[in-house]
PDB file of C-alpha atoms and ligand atoms in Angstrom:
ATOM      1  CA  MET B   1      -0.020   0.272   0.373  1.00  0.00           C
ATOM      2  CA  ARG B   2       1.384   3.408  -1.129  1.00  0.00           C
ATOM      3  CA  ASN B   3      -0.030   6.786  -1.592  1.00  0.00           C
ATOM      4  CA  PHE B   4      -1.182   7.461   2.350  1.00  0.00           C
ATOM      5  CA  ASN B   5      -3.242  10.174   2.949  1.00  0.00           C
ATOM      6  CA  GLU B   6      -4.799  12.173   5.499  1.00  0.00           C
ATOM      7  CA  THR B   7      -7.755   9.950   5.261  1.00  0.00           C
ATOM      8  CA  ASN B   8      -6.376   6.414   4.265  1.00  0.00           C
ATOM      9  CA  ILE B   9      -2.912   6.263   6.286  1.00  0.00           C
ATOM     10  CA  ILE B  10      -4.220   5.537   9.838  1.00  0.00           C
ATOM     11  CA  THR B  11      -5.618   2.118   7.923  1.00  0.00           C
ATOM     12  CA  ALA B  12      -2.076   1.545   7.133  1.00  0.00           C
ATOM     13  CA  VAL B  13      -0.657   1.761  10.229  1.00  0.00           C
ATOM     14  CA  ILE B  14      -3.337  -0.292  11.889  1.00  0.00           C
ATOM     15  CA  GLY B  15      -2.745  -2.537   8.673  1.00  0.00           C
ATOM     16  CA  ARG B  16       0.828  -3.108  10.210  1.00  0.00           C
ATOM     17  CA  LEU B  17      -0.158  -3.765  13.927  1.00  0.00           C
ATOM     18  CA  GLU B  18      -1.548  -7.467  12.523  1.00  0.00           C
ATOM     19  CA  ASN B  19       1.602  -9.623  13.456  1.00  0.00           C
ATOM     20  CA  CYS B  20       1.571  -8.046  17.473  1.00  0.00           C
ATOM     21  CA  ARG B  21       4.057 -10.089  19.803  1.00  0.00           C
ATOM     22  CA  THR B  22       0.597 -10.677  22.042  1.00  0.00           C
ATOM     23  CA  PRO B  23      -2.717  -9.532  22.423  1.00  0.00           C
ATOM     24  CA  ARG B  24      -2.201  -7.115  24.597  1.00  0.00           C
ATOM     25  CA  ALA B  25       0.911  -5.297  22.439  1.00  0.00           C
ATOM     26  CA  LYS B  26      -3.070  -5.044  20.075  1.00  0.00           C
ATOM     27  CA  VAL B  27      -4.577  -3.662  22.318  1.00  0.00           C
ATOM     28  CA  ILE B  28      -2.395  -0.900  22.988  1.00  0.00           C
ATOM     29  CA  SER B  29      -0.353  -0.136  19.719  1.00  0.00           C
ATOM     30  CA  THR B  30      -4.422   0.339  18.022  1.00  0.00           C
ATOM     31  CA  ALA B  31      -5.875   1.887  20.662  1.00  0.00           C
ATOM     32  CA  LEU B  32      -2.326   3.821  21.074  1.00  0.00           C
ATOM     33  CA  VAL B  33      -2.166   5.155  17.206  1.00  0.00           C
ATOM     34  CA  ARG B  34      -6.038   5.063  17.422  1.00  0.00           C
ATOM     35  CA  HIS B  35      -5.874   8.214  19.141  1.00  0.00           C
ATOM     36  CA  LEU B  36      -2.303   9.390  18.072  1.00  0.00           C
ATOM     37  CA  HIS B  37      -3.695  10.369  14.747  1.00  0.00           C
ATOM     38  CA  ASP B  38      -7.445  11.623  16.612  1.00  0.00           C
ATOM     39  CA  PHE B  39      -5.439  13.998  18.483  1.00  0.00           C
ATOM     40  CA  VAL B  40      -3.105  15.458  15.202  1.00  0.00           C
ATOM     41  CA  ARG B  41      -6.776  15.974  13.046  1.00  0.00           C
ATOM     42  CA  GLU B  42      -8.001  16.465  15.415  1.00  0.00           C
ATOM     43  CA  VAL B  43      -5.336  19.955  16.522  1.00  0.00           C
ATOM     44  CA  GLU B  44      -3.551  20.101  12.921  1.00  0.00           C
ATOM     45  CA  PRO B  45      -0.281  21.060  14.133  1.00  0.00           C
ATOM     46  CA  THR B  46       1.688  23.091  12.816  1.00  0.00           C
ATOM     47  CA  GLN B  47       5.040  22.198  11.813  1.00  0.00           C
ATOM     48  CA  ALA B  48       7.035  25.041  14.398  1.00  0.00           C
ATOM     49  CA  GLU B  49       4.416  22.948  16.821  1.00  0.00           C
ATOM     50  CA  TRP B  50       5.089  19.653  16.209  1.00  0.00           C
ATOM     51  CA  GLU B  51       8.754  20.623  16.232  1.00  0.00           C
ATOM     52  CA  GLN B  52       8.358  22.292  19.630  1.00  0.00           C
ATOM     53  CA  ALA B  53       6.281  19.047  20.665  1.00  0.00           C
ATOM     54  CA  ILE B  54       8.897  17.180  20.064  1.00  0.00           C
ATOM     55  CA  ASP B  55      11.846  19.218  21.965  1.00  0.00           C
ATOM     56  CA  PHE B  56       9.212  20.132  24.799  1.00  0.00           C
ATOM     57  CA  LEU B  57       9.346  15.453  24.915  1.00  0.00           C
ATOM     58  CA  THR B  58      12.924  15.600  24.611  1.00  0.00           C
ATOM     59  CA  GLY B  59      13.685  18.150  27.340  1.00  0.00           C
ATOM     60  CA  THR B  60      11.666  15.928  29.692  1.00  0.00           C
ATOM     61  CA  GLY B  61      13.591  12.858  29.160  1.00  0.00           C
ATOM     62  CA  HIS B  62      16.502  14.826  29.789  1.00  0.00           C
ATOM     63  CA  MET B  63      15.426  16.022  33.344  1.00  0.00           C
ATOM     64  CA  CYS B  64      15.236  12.374  34.393  1.00  0.00           C
ATOM     65  CA  ASN B  65      18.160  10.850  37.205  1.00  0.00           C
ATOM     66  CA  ALA B  66      18.278   8.913  39.438  1.00  0.00           C
ATOM     67  CA  THR B  67      15.740  11.186  41.739  1.00  0.00           C
ATOM     68  CA  ARG B  68      13.560  13.758  39.263  1.00  0.00           C
ATOM     69  CA  GLN B  69      11.261  11.565  37.044  1.00  0.00           C
ATOM     70  CA  GLU B  70       9.819  14.197  34.671  1.00  0.00           C
ATOM     71  CA  PHE B  71       7.178  12.069  33.219  1.00  0.00           C
ATOM     72  CA  ILE B  72       5.927  10.838  35.982  1.00  0.00           C
ATOM     73  CA  LEU B  73       5.258  13.846  36.937  1.00  0.00           C
ATOM     74  CA  LEU B  74       4.114  14.974  33.734  1.00  0.00           C
ATOM     75  CA  SER B  75       0.677  12.278  33.913  1.00  0.00           C
ATOM     76  CA  ASP B  76       0.252  13.792  36.838  1.00  0.00           C
ATOM     77  CA  ALA B  77      -0.251  16.738  36.233  1.00  0.00           C
ATOM     78  CA  LEU B  78      -2.044  16.002  33.603  1.00  0.00           C
ATOM     79  CA  GLY B  79      -4.317  13.755  35.704  1.00  0.00           C
ATOM     80  CA  VAL B  80      -3.267  10.173  34.068  1.00  0.00           C
ATOM     81  CA  SER B  81      -1.388   9.328  37.998  1.00  0.00           C
ATOM     82  CA  MET B  82      -5.090   9.225  38.987  1.00  0.00           C
ATOM     83  CA  LEU B  83      -6.585   7.887  36.499  1.00  0.00           C
ATOM     84  CA  VAL B  84      -4.254   4.940  35.985  1.00  0.00           C
ATOM     85  CA  ASP B  85      -4.481   4.392  40.479  1.00  0.00           C
ATOM     86  CA  ALA B  86      -8.968   4.697  39.705  1.00  0.00           C
ATOM     87  CA  ILE B  87      -8.470   1.789  37.195  1.00  0.00           C
ATOM     88  CA  ASN B  88      -6.506   0.330  39.265  1.00  0.00           C
ATOM     89  CA  HIS B  89      -7.834   0.606  42.970  1.00  0.00           C
ATOM     90  CA  ARG B  90     -11.459  -0.186  42.529  1.00  0.00           C
ATOM     91  CA  LEU B  91     -11.873  -1.483  45.986  1.00  0.00           C
ATOM     92  CA  PRO B  92     -14.870  -2.536  48.694  1.00  0.00           C
ATOM     93  CA  GLY B  93     -16.487   0.618  49.736  1.00  0.00           C
ATOM     94  CA  THR B  94     -15.230   0.759  53.877  1.00  0.00           C
ATOM     95  CA  ALA B  95     -11.542   0.398  52.542  1.00  0.00           C
ATOM     96  CA  THR B  96      -9.829   3.604  52.612  1.00  0.00           C
ATOM     97  CA  GLU B  97      -9.511   5.143  49.398  1.00  0.00           C
ATOM     98  CA  THR B  98      -6.469   5.625  47.148  1.00  0.00           C
ATOM     99  CA  THR B  99      -4.293   8.956  45.807  1.00  0.00           C
ATOM    100  CA  VAL B 100      -0.070   9.140  43.892  1.00  0.00           C
ATOM    101  CA  LEU B 101       2.251   8.396  45.294  1.00  0.00           C
ATOM    102  CA  GLY B 102       4.287  11.160  44.754  1.00  0.00           C
ATOM    103  CA  PRO B 103       7.998  11.205  43.750  1.00  0.00           C
ATOM    104  CA  PHE B 104       9.385  11.993  47.159  1.00  0.00           C
ATOM    105  CA  TYR B 105       8.625   8.261  48.652  1.00  0.00           C
ATOM    106  CA  VAL B 106      11.912   6.563  49.385  1.00  0.00           C
ATOM    107  CA  GLN B 107      12.616   2.256  49.661  1.00  0.00           C
ATOM    108  CA  HIS B 108      13.650   1.023  53.253  1.00  0.00           C
ATOM    109  CA  ALA B 109      12.500   3.920  55.200  1.00  0.00           C
ATOM    110  CA  PRO B 110      14.177   4.076  58.405  1.00  0.00           C
ATOM    111  CA  GLU B 111      12.544   1.503  60.818  1.00  0.00           C
ATOM    112  CA  VAL B 112      11.770   3.623  64.231  1.00  0.00           C
ATOM    113  CA  ALA B 113       9.797   2.071  67.060  1.00  0.00           C
ATOM    114  CA  ILE B 114       5.639   3.323  68.101  1.00  0.00           C
ATOM    115  CA  GLY B 115       6.462   7.130  70.077  1.00  0.00           C
ATOM    116  CA  SER B 116       9.741   7.549  67.654  1.00  0.00           C
ATOM    117  CA  ARG B 117       9.767  12.028  66.799  1.00  0.00           C
ATOM    118  CA  ILE B 118      10.165  11.459  62.810  1.00  0.00           C
ATOM    119  CA  CYS B 119      11.110  15.629  62.724  1.00  0.00           C
ATOM    120  CA  ASP B 120      13.574  17.416  64.061  1.00  0.00           C
ATOM    121  CA  LEU B 121      12.361  20.480  65.706  1.00  0.00           C
ATOM    122  CA  ALA B 122      13.130  22.834  63.779  1.00  0.00           C
ATOM    123  CA  GLU B 123      11.736  21.663  60.790  1.00  0.00           C
ATOM    124  CA  GLY B 124       7.521  23.442  62.547  1.00  0.00           C
ATOM    125  CA  PRO B 125       5.638  22.850  65.082  1.00  0.00           C
ATOM    126  CA  SER B 126       4.771  19.052  66.229  1.00  0.00           C
ATOM    127  CA  MET B 127       2.231  17.498  65.111  1.00  0.00           C
ATOM    128  CA  LEU B 128       0.925  13.760  66.697  1.00  0.00           C
ATOM    129  CA  VAL B 129      -0.109  11.499  64.148  1.00  0.00           C
ATOM    130  CA  GLU B 130      -1.695   8.590  65.197  1.00  0.00           C
ATOM    131  CA  GLY B 131      -3.842   5.747  64.328  1.00  0.00           C
ATOM    132  CA  SER B 132      -4.943   1.926  63.269  1.00  0.00           C
ATOM    133  CA  VAL B 133      -4.429  -0.710  60.481  1.00  0.00           C
ATOM    134  CA  ARG B 134      -7.222  -3.615  59.942  1.00  0.00           C
ATOM    135  CA  SER B 135      -9.231  -4.466  57.457  1.00  0.00           C
ATOM    136  CA  VAL B 136     -12.391  -4.385  55.453  1.00  0.00           C
ATOM    137  CA  SER B 137     -13.842  -6.881  57.931  1.00  0.00           C
ATOM    138  CA  GLY B 138     -12.978  -4.924  61.113  1.00  0.00           C
ATOM    139  CA  LYS B 139      -9.589  -7.253  62.479  1.00  0.00           C
ATOM    140  CA  ALA B 140      -7.113  -4.759  63.645  1.00  0.00           C
ATOM    141  CA  LEU B 141      -4.442  -5.494  61.680  1.00  0.00           C
ATOM    142  CA  ALA B 142      -0.749  -6.171  64.405  1.00  0.00           C
ATOM    143  CA  ASN B 143       2.917  -5.372  62.430  1.00  0.00           C
ATOM    144  CA  ALA B 144       1.328  -3.976  59.989  1.00  0.00           C
ATOM    145  CA  SER B 145       4.098  -1.674  58.187  1.00  0.00           C
ATOM    146  CA  VAL B 146       2.854   2.200  57.907  1.00  0.00           C
ATOM    147  CA  ASP B 147       5.127   4.166  55.449  1.00  0.00           C
ATOM    148  CA  ILE B 148       4.868   7.645  57.223  1.00  0.00           C
ATOM    149  CA  TRP B 149       6.780  11.106  54.950  1.00  0.00           C
ATOM    150  CA  HIS B 150       5.734  14.653  55.137  1.00  0.00           C
ATOM    151  CA  ALA B 151       7.332  18.294  53.753  1.00  0.00           C
ATOM    152  CA  ASP B 152       8.405  20.189  56.297  1.00  0.00           C
ATOM    153  CA  ALA B 153       6.079  23.519  57.601  1.00  0.00           C
ATOM    154  CA  ALA B 154       9.023  25.131  54.534  1.00  0.00           C
ATOM    155  CA  GLY B 155       6.898  22.772  52.056  1.00  0.00           C
ATOM    156  CA  PHE B 156       9.873  20.288  51.305  1.00  0.00           C
ATOM    157  CA  TYR B 157      11.543  16.684  52.099  1.00  0.00           C
ATOM    158  CA  ASP B 158      13.565  16.088  52.751  1.00  0.00           C
ATOM    159  CA  VAL B 159      14.672  14.738  49.586  1.00  0.00           C
ATOM    160  CA  GLN B 160      14.502  17.930  48.501  1.00  0.00           C
ATOM    161  CA  LYS B 161      17.177  19.303  51.091  1.00  0.00           C
ATOM    162  CA  ASP B 162      20.126  17.388  50.575  1.00  0.00           C
ATOM    163  CA  GLU B 163      19.631  15.915  54.484  1.00  0.00           C
ATOM    164  CA  ALA B 164      21.851  13.850  56.581  1.00  0.00           C
ATOM    165  CA  LYS B 165      19.606  11.418  57.404  1.00  0.00           C
ATOM    166  CA  PRO B 166      15.990  10.946  56.643  1.00  0.00           C
ATOM    167  CA  SER B 167      13.294  13.563  58.706  1.00  0.00           C
ATOM    168  CA  GLY B 168       9.803  13.518  58.251  1.00  0.00           C
ATOM    169  CA  ARG B 169       9.535   9.874  57.028  1.00  0.00           C
ATOM    170  CA  ALA B 170       9.539   6.448  59.014  1.00  0.00           C
ATOM    171  CA  ARG B 171       7.857   3.291  58.636  1.00  0.00           C
ATOM    172  CA  VAL B 172       6.659   2.260  61.534  1.00  0.00           C
ATOM    173  CA  ARG B 173       5.263  -0.869  62.860  1.00  0.00           C
ATOM    174  CA  THR B 174       2.195  -1.414  64.514  1.00  0.00           C
ATOM    175  CA  ASP B 175       1.084  -2.950  67.698  1.00  0.00           C
ATOM    176  CA  ALA B 176      -0.640  -5.905  68.900  1.00  0.00           C
ATOM    177  CA  ASP B 177      -4.101  -4.018  68.892  1.00  0.00           C
ATOM    178  CA  GLY B 178      -3.216  -2.631  65.332  1.00  0.00           C
ATOM    179  CA  ARG B 179      -2.047   1.289  66.382  1.00  0.00           C
ATOM    180  CA  PHE B 180       0.179   2.598  65.274  1.00  0.00           C
ATOM    181  CA  TRP B 181       1.819   6.534  66.314  1.00  0.00           C
ATOM    182  CA  VAL B 182       4.590   9.324  65.987  1.00  0.00           C
ATOM    183  CA  TYR B 183       5.702  13.183  66.174  1.00  0.00           C
ATOM    184  CA  GLY B 184       5.897  14.730  63.190  1.00  0.00           C
ATOM    185  CA  VAL B 185       5.782  18.199  61.922  1.00  0.00           C
ATOM    186  CA  VAL B 186       3.137  20.510  60.923  1.00  0.00           C
ATOM    187  CA  PRO B 187       3.404  20.335  57.188  1.00  0.00           C
ATOM    188  CA  ALA B 188       3.100  23.267  54.585  1.00  0.00           C
ATOM    189  CA  ALA B 189       1.363  22.949  50.749  1.00  0.00           C
ATOM    190  CA  TYR B 190       4.429  23.076  48.638  1.00  0.00           C
ATOM    191  CA  PRO B 191       4.311  22.920  44.545  1.00  0.00           C
ATOM    192  CA  ILE B 192       5.862  20.444  42.959  1.00  0.00           C
ATOM    193  CA  PRO B 193       8.917  19.966  40.736  1.00  0.00           C
ATOM    194  CA  ASN B 194       8.860  23.361  38.004  1.00  0.00           C
ATOM    195  CA  ASN B 195      11.484  23.990  37.102  1.00  0.00           C
ATOM    196  CA  GLY B 196      11.583  21.955  33.808  1.00  0.00           C
ATOM    197  CA  PRO B 197       9.166  21.476  31.391  1.00  0.00           C
ATOM    198  CA  VAL B 198       5.539  20.139  33.791  1.00  0.00           C
ATOM    199  CA  GLY B 199       6.632  23.915  35.127  1.00  0.00           C
ATOM    200  CA  GLN B 200       6.471  24.868  31.426  1.00  0.00           C
ATOM    201  CA  MET B 201       3.612  23.080  30.546  1.00  0.00           C
ATOM    202  CA  LEU B 202       2.397  24.499  34.324  1.00  0.00           C
ATOM    203  CA  GLU B 203       2.225  27.711  33.211  1.00  0.00           C
ATOM    204  CA  ALA B 204       1.730  28.232  29.671  1.00  0.00           C
ATOM    205  CA  GLN B 205      -1.538  26.000  30.883  1.00  0.00           C
ATOM    206  CA  GLY B 206      -2.118  29.169  33.231  1.00  0.00           C
ATOM    207  CA  ARG B 207      -2.320  27.034  36.611  1.00  0.00           C
ATOM    208  CA  HIS B 208      -0.155  27.072  39.289  1.00  0.00           C
ATOM    209  CA  PRO B 209       1.793  24.496  40.655  1.00  0.00           C
ATOM    210  CA  PHE B 210       0.856  23.768  44.247  1.00  0.00           C
ATOM    211  CA  ARG B 211      -0.423  20.711  46.696  1.00  0.00           C
ATOM    212  CA  PRO B 212      -2.419  21.512  49.250  1.00  0.00           C
ATOM    213  CA  ALA B 213      -0.934  20.445  52.716  1.00  0.00           C
ATOM    214  CA  HIS B 214      -1.091  16.504  53.525  1.00  0.00           C
ATOM    215  CA  VAL B 215       1.160  13.811  55.176  1.00  0.00           C
ATOM    216  CA  HIS B 216       1.479  10.500  52.839  1.00  0.00           C
ATOM    217  CA  PHE B 217       0.692   6.762  54.129  1.00  0.00           C
ATOM    218  CA  MET B 218       1.834   3.325  52.816  1.00  0.00           C
ATOM    219  CA  VAL B 219       0.401   0.462  54.479  1.00  0.00           C
ATOM    220  CA  ALA B 220       0.797  -3.280  53.742  1.00  0.00           C
ATOM    221  CA  ALA B 221       0.392  -6.344  55.546  1.00  0.00           C
ATOM    222  CA  PRO B 222      -0.309  -9.189  54.587  1.00  0.00           C
ATOM    223  CA  SER B 223      -2.410 -10.870  52.455  1.00  0.00           C
ATOM    224  CA  HIS B 224      -4.226  -7.466  51.797  1.00  0.00           C
ATOM    225  CA  GLU B 225      -3.719  -5.380  49.476  1.00  0.00           C
ATOM    226  CA  THR B 226      -0.981  -2.054  49.554  1.00  0.00           C
ATOM    227  CA  LEU B 227      -2.577   0.812  50.517  1.00  0.00           C
ATOM    228  CA  VAL B 228      -1.116   4.143  49.281  1.00  0.00           C
ATOM    229  CA  THR B 229      -2.382   7.114  50.077  1.00  0.00           C
ATOM    230  CA  HIS B 230      -2.218  10.993  52.011  1.00  0.00           C
ATOM    231  CA  LEU B 231      -3.913  11.995  54.636  1.00  0.00           C
ATOM    232  CA  PHE B 232      -4.896  16.240  53.260  1.00  0.00           C
ATOM    233  CA  LEU B 233      -5.220  19.127  56.770  1.00  0.00           C
ATOM    234  CA  ALA B 234      -8.484  20.205  56.241  1.00  0.00           C
ATOM    235  CA  ASP B 235      -7.687  23.945  56.197  1.00  0.00           C
ATOM    236  CA  SER B 236      -4.914  23.951  53.549  1.00  0.00           C
ATOM    237  CA  ASP B 237      -5.371  25.619  50.587  1.00  0.00           C
ATOM    238  CA  TYR B 238      -5.158  24.018  46.932  1.00  0.00           C
ATOM    239  CA  LEU B 239      -8.080  21.622  48.622  1.00  0.00           C
ATOM    240  CA  ASP B 240     -10.448  22.310  45.207  1.00  0.00           C
ATOM    241  CA  SER B 241      -6.974  22.850  42.891  1.00  0.00           C
ATOM    242  CA  ASP B 242      -4.791  20.093  43.963  1.00  0.00           C
ATOM    243  CA  VAL B 243      -2.286  20.108  40.912  1.00  0.00           C
ATOM    244  CA  VAL B 244      -1.978  16.195  40.570  1.00  0.00           C
ATOM    245  CA  PHE B 245      -5.596  16.117  40.866  1.00  0.00           C
ATOM    246  CA  GLY B 246      -4.744  14.020  44.216  1.00  0.00           C
ATOM    247  CA  VAL B 247      -7.929  14.869  46.705  1.00  0.00           C
ATOM    248  CA  LYS B 248     -10.844  13.213  47.283  1.00  0.00           C
ATOM    249  CA  ASP B 249     -13.732  13.868  50.364  1.00  0.00           C
ATOM    250  CA  THR B 250     -12.565  10.706  52.637  1.00  0.00           C
ATOM    251  CA  LEU B 251      -8.977  11.975  52.612  1.00  0.00           C
ATOM    252  CA  ILE B 252      -9.633  15.332  53.907  1.00  0.00           C
ATOM    253  CA  GLU B 253      -8.926  15.409  57.991  1.00  0.00           C
ATOM    254  CA  ALA B 254      -8.956  18.276  59.903  1.00  0.00           C
ATOM    255  CA  LEU B 255      -6.612  18.645  62.828  1.00  0.00           C
ATOM    256  CA  ASP B 256      -7.763  17.945  66.689  1.00  0.00           C
ATOM    257  CA  VAL B 257      -5.855  19.084  69.517  1.00  0.00           C
ATOM    258  CA  ALA B 258      -4.478  16.192  71.753  1.00  0.00           C
ATOM    259  CA  GLN B 259      -4.606  16.984  75.722  1.00  0.00           C
ATOM    260  CA  PRO B 260      -2.074  16.033  78.324  1.00  0.00           C
ATOM    261  CA  GLY B 261      -1.988  11.899  79.182  1.00  0.00           C
ATOM    262  CA  ILE B 262      -2.417   9.528  77.083  1.00  0.00           C
ATOM    263  CA  THR B 263      -4.822   9.330  73.906  1.00  0.00           C
ATOM    264  CA  PRO B 264      -6.713   6.161  72.927  1.00  0.00           C
ATOM    265  CA  TYR B 265      -4.129   5.160  70.339  1.00  0.00           C
ATOM    266  CA  GLY B 266      -2.018   4.877  73.244  1.00  0.00           C
ATOM    267  CA  ALA B 267       0.100   8.323  73.055  1.00  0.00           C
ATOM    268  CA  VAL B 268       2.083   9.553  74.963  1.00  0.00           C
ATOM    269  CA  VAL B 269       1.001  13.509  74.656  1.00  0.00           C
ATOM    270  CA  GLU B 270       3.039  15.300  77.753  1.00  0.00           C
ATOM    271  CA  ASP B 271       2.068  18.942  76.426  1.00  0.00           C
ATOM    272  CA  ALA B 272      -1.432  20.233  74.421  1.00  0.00           C
ATOM    273  CA  VAL B 273      -0.525  19.262  70.561  1.00  0.00           C
ATOM    274  CA  PRO B 274      -2.394  19.225  66.534  1.00  0.00           C
ATOM    275  CA  VAL B 275      -2.836  16.034  66.369  1.00  0.00           C
ATOM    276  CA  LEU B 276      -3.403  14.047  62.160  1.00  0.00           C
ATOM    277  CA  ARG B 277      -5.424  10.957  63.332  1.00  0.00           C
ATOM    278  CA  ARG B 278      -6.995   8.274  60.638  1.00  0.00           C
ATOM    279  CA  ASP B 279      -7.956   4.537  61.149  1.00  0.00           C
ATOM    280  CA  PHE B 280      -6.767   2.998  57.516  1.00  0.00           C
ATOM    281  CA  VAL B 281      -8.885   0.410  56.209  1.00  0.00           C
ATOM    282  CA  LEU B 282      -7.093  -2.672  54.136  1.00  0.00           C
ATOM    283  CA  ALA B 283      -8.389  -4.487  51.365  1.00  0.00           C
ATOM    284  CA  GLU B 284      -8.285  -7.905  51.285  1.00  0.00           C
ATOM    285  CA  SER B 285      -5.962  -9.521  48.922  1.00  0.00           C
ATOM    286  CA  LEU B 286      -5.669 -12.253  47.120  1.00  0.00           C
ATOM    287  CA  THR B 287      -1.708 -12.458  46.664  1.00  0.00           C
ATOM    288  CA  GLN B 288       0.216 -13.198  49.198  1.00  0.00           C
ATOM    289  CA  THR B 289       2.462 -10.512  50.287  1.00  0.00           C
ATOM    290  CA  SER B 290       5.049  -9.434  53.239  1.00  0.00           C
ATOM    291  CA  ARG B 291       6.525  -6.322  54.254  1.00  0.00           C
TER     292      ARG B 291
HETATM  293  C1  BEZ D   1       3.721  14.592  46.009  1.00  0.00           C
HETATM  294  O1  BEZ D   1       3.285  14.791  47.104  1.00  0.00           O
HETATM  295  O2  BEZ D   1       5.149  14.160  46.933  1.00  0.00           O
HETATM  296  C2  BEZ D   1       4.128  14.647  44.950  1.00  0.00           C
HETATM  297  C3  BEZ D   1       2.275  13.843  43.967  1.00  0.00           C
HETATM  298  C4  BEZ D   1       2.760  14.037  42.646  1.00  0.00           C
HETATM  299  C5  BEZ D   1       3.591  15.262  42.162  1.00  0.00           C
HETATM  300  C6  BEZ D   1       4.194  16.213  43.209  1.00  0.00           C
HETATM  301  C7  BEZ D   1       4.492  15.349  44.614  1.00  0.00           C
HETATM  302 FE1   FE D   2       3.451  15.558  48.981  1.00  0.00          FE
END
């Protein structure tokens, strides 16, 4: 087949996908070509705009390194990460909802004892983070691993500050009743990294780069789906305009004030302190996990 034009080239390209090595490769390649051609037919880019698009993708690649993944950031800012998350987490109604992982997760965060302080006091006012982990069946999950990471009061993560030791992040294990508590600091809203192509795109789209104040959690227990989520602070700015579309009503929490004494989660409070509290509920999985 020859003499391709704007009408028949789509059929020719899809025809070349006959011998895809797997049925899934065929489904993905066919949809990709169909949507890409539809997009180009709709937009009718000039040659200069097409070159600009190539430069944008090239710049996005060049921005990636061991600690910066500009393609994921692009997916986040275009709502694709949250769409993939939604498709892959059609959980039972009572399970805690998921949201994006984000670029500031660090594998193998230091495992700390319940009750540890995970931030230096210089990083902001103290905040107690306490909660529990249970299964959708209601059973308390002992020894579940709870990764917690959050920005400081100035809106920076430890990995952005080149700190010598991890701060504002830790892994804690739930006690026999499925409870945990640590002391962090009250995090601030912050802009996603915006000194690269994604920042330029947001600027061109007339969008701000901010995320509302939040704390990240990754909660894992054997025989349960690992939960990746955040809790958003109810009084934060940007709850309705999170640059990565990650906010869900069920994940918004107002800070309470814990009074001196022992809380129902077993937390020891010496002076009244803001507290972020949540009972996490994990969906049961068929595949075995061990963390
Ligand atoms: C974060 O919350 O850490 C985050 C998520 C997506 C993009 C950038 C930052
Ligand atoms: Fe974050």
